[in-house]
Short mmCIF file of C-alpha atoms in Angstrom, two decimals:
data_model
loop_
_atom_site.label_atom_id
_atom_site.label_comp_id
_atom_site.label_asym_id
_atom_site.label_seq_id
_atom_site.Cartn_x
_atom_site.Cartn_y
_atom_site.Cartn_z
CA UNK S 1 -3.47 58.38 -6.15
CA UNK S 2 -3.16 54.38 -5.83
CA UNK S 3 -2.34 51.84 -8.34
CA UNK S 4 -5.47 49.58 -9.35
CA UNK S 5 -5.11 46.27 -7.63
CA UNK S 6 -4.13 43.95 -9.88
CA UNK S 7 -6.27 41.72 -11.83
CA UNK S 8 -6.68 38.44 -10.06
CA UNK S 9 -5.69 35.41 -11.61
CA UNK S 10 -8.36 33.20 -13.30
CA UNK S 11 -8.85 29.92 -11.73
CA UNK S 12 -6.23 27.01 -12.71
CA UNK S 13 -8.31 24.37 -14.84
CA UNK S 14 -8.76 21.18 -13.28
CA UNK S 15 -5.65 19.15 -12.98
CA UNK S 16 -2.84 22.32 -13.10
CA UNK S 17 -1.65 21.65 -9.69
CA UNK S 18 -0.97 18.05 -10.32
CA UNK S 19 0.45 18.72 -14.05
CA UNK S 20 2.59 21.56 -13.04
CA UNK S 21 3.41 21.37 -9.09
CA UNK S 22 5.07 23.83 -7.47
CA UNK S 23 4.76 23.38 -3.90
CA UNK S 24 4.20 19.51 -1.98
CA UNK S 25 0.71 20.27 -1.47
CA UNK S 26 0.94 19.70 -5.25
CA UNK S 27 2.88 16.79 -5.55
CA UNK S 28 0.62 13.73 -6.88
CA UNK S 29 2.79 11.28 -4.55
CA UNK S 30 2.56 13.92 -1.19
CA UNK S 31 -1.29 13.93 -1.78
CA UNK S 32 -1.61 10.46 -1.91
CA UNK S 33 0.76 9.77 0.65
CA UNK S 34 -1.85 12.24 2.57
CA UNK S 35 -4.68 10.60 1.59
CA UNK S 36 -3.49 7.10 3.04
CA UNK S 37 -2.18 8.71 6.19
CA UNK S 38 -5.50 10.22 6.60
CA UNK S 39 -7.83 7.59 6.04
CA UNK S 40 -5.88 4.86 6.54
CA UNK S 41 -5.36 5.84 10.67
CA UNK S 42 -8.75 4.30 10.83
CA UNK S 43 -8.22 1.10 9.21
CA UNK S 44 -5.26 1.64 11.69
CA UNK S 45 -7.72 1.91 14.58
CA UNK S 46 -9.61 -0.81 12.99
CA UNK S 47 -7.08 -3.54 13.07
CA UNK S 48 -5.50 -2.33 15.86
CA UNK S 49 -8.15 -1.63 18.18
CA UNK S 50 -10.99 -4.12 17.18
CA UNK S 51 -8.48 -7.31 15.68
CA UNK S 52 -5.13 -6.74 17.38
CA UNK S 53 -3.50 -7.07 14.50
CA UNK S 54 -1.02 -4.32 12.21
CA UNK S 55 -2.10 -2.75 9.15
CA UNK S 56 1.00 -4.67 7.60
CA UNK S 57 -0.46 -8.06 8.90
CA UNK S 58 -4.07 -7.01 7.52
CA UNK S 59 -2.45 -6.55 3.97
CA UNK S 60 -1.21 -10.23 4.36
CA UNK S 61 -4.35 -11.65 5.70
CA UNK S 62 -6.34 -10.41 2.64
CA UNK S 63 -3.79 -11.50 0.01
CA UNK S 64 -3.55 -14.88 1.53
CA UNK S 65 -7.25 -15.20 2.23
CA UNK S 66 -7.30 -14.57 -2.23
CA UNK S 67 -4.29 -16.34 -2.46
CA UNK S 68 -3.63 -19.45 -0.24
CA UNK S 69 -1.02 -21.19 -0.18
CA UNK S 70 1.11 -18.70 -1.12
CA UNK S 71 5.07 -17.82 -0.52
CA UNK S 72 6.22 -15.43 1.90
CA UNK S 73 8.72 -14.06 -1.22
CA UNK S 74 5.89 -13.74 -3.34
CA UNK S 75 3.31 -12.40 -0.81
CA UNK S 76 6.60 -10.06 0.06
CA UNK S 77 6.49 -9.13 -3.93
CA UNK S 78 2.43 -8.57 -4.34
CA UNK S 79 2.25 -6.28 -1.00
CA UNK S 80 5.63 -4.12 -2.25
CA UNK S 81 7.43 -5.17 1.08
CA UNK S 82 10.81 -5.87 1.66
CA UNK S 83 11.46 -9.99 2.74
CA UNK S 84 12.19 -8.78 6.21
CA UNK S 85 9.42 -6.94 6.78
CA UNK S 86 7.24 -9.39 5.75
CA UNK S 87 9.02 -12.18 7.85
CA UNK S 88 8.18 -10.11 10.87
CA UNK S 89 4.69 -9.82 10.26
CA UNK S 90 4.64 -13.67 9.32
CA UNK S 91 5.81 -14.45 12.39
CA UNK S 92 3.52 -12.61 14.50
CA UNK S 93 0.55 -14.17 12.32
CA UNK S 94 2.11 -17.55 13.00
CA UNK S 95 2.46 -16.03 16.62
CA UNK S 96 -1.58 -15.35 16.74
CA UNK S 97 -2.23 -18.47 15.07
CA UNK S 98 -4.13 -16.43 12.51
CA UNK S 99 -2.22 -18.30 9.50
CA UNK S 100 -0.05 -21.59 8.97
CA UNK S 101 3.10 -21.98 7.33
CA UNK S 102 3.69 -25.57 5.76
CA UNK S 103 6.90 -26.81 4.52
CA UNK S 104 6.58 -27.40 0.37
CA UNK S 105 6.85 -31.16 -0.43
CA UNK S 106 10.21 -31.81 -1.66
CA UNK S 107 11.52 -28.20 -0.94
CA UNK S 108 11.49 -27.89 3.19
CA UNK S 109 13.15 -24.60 2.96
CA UNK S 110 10.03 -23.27 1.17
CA UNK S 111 6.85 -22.56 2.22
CA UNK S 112 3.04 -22.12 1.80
CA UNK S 113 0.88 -19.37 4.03
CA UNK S 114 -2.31 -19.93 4.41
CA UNK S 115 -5.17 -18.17 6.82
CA UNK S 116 -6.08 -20.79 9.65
CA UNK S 117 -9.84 -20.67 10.97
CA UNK S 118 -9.21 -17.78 13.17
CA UNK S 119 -7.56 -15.81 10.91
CA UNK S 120 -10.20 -16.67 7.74
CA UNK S 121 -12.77 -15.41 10.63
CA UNK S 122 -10.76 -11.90 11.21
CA UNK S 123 -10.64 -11.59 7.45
CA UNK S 124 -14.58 -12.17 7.36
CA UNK S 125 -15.62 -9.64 10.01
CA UNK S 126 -12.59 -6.83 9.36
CA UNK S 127 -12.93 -6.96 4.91
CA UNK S 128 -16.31 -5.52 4.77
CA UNK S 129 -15.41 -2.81 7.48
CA UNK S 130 -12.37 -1.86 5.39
CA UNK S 131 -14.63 -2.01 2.60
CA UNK S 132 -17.21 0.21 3.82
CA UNK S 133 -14.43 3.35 5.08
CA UNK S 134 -13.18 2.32 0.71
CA UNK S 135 -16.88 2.98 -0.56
CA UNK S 136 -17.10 6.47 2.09
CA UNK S 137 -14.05 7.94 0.75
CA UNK S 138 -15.48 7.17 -3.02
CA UNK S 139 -19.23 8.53 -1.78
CA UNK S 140 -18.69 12.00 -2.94
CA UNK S 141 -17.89 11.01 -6.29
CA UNK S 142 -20.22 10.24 -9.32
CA UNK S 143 -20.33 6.55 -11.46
CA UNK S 144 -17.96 8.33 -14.17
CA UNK S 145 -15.65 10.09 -11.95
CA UNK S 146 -15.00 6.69 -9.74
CA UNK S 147 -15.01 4.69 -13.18
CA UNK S 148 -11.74 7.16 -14.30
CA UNK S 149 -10.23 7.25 -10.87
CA UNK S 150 -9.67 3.52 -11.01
CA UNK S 151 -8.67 3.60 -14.61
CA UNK S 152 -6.26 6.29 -13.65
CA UNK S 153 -4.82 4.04 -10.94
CA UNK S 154 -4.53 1.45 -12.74
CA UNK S 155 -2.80 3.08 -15.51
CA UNK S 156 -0.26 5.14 -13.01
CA UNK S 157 0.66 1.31 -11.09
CA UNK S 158 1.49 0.39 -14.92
CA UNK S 159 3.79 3.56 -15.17
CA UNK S 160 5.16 3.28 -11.87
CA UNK S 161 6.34 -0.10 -12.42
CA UNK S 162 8.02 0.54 -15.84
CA UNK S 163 10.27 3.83 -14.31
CA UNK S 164 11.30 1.63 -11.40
CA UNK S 165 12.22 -0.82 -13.80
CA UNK S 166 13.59 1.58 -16.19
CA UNK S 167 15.30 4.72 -14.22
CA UNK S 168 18.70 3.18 -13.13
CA UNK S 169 20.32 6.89 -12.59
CA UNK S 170 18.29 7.08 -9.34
CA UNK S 171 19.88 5.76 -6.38
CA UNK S 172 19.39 2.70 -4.08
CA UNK S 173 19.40 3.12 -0.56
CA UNK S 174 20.73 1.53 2.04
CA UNK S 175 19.36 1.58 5.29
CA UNK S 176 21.21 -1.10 6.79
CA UNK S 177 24.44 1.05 6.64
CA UNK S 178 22.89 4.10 7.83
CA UNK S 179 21.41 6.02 5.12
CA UNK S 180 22.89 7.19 1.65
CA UNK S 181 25.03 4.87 -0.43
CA UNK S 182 28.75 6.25 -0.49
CA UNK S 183 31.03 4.55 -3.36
#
């Protein structure tokens, strides 16, 4: 005689993976991280392929075409990049003559960015591409369910930026010495 097979386990309600993870696959950050790597290899392909230009260097191309005349540290700050990064990608913009950097009156060791012609006419024809692959990826969803999702964001950028400013017991890296800081 064989044991009954046991009773299967009733569906997890919506949201149980994410609440309670217990593998990556579950991981709200891992799935996200997916979800960029995903669809953001054709916004890759875009830039790369059609404009010539880096995903990183698209990011500052649309925050200086809303925000001219801005500062590489505080374009470095909005995008979440570190100042060297940023530098690099500043300097092959300046490179492609796809933005200017002007000296600030009375301050010559700070500057403005802002999108030349060429670069304000990449923005124009690459944005509503980008846009488009954006409104694709939110197709399958309803008015309500799109309406949450960017409350949701919204509301976990808000919580994000409080524990980094808040959880001091985690610890800093530091690449430039080769990995983990050792005291």
């Amino acid at each position: 005689m064989t044991a009954p097979a046991p009773a299967p386990h009733p569906p997890a309600a919506p949201g149980h993976r994410l609440a309670h993870p217990q593998a990556a696959n579950d991981l709200l950050m891992y799935r996200l991280n997916r979800l960029i790597a995903v669809a953001g290899s054709l916004v890759v392909r875009l830039c790369e392929g059609g404009y010539g230009i880096t995903r990183r260097e698209w990011g500052l191309m649309m925050m200086l075409a809303q925000h001219p005349g801005m500062p590489p540290a505080e374009l470095a700050q909005r995008l979440g990049l570190d100042r060297a990064r940023t530098s690099r990608a500043i300097t092959s913009l300046l490179t492609k003559k796809l933005i200017t950097r002007d000296a600030m009156p009375g301050d010559r060791r700070q500057a403005q960015l802002s999108l030349t012609a060429a670069g304000q006419a990449v923005h124009d024809e690459l944005f509503p591409q980008v846009k488009a692959l954006n409104q694709e990826l939110l197709a399958g969803l309803g008015p309500e369910a799109v309406a949450g999702l960017d409350q949701a964001l919204a509301d976990m950028q808000r919580r994000a930026e409080a524990l980094v400013a808040t959880r001091t017991d985690v610890p800093r890296t530091y690449r430039l010495r080769g990995g983990r800081h050792v005291d």
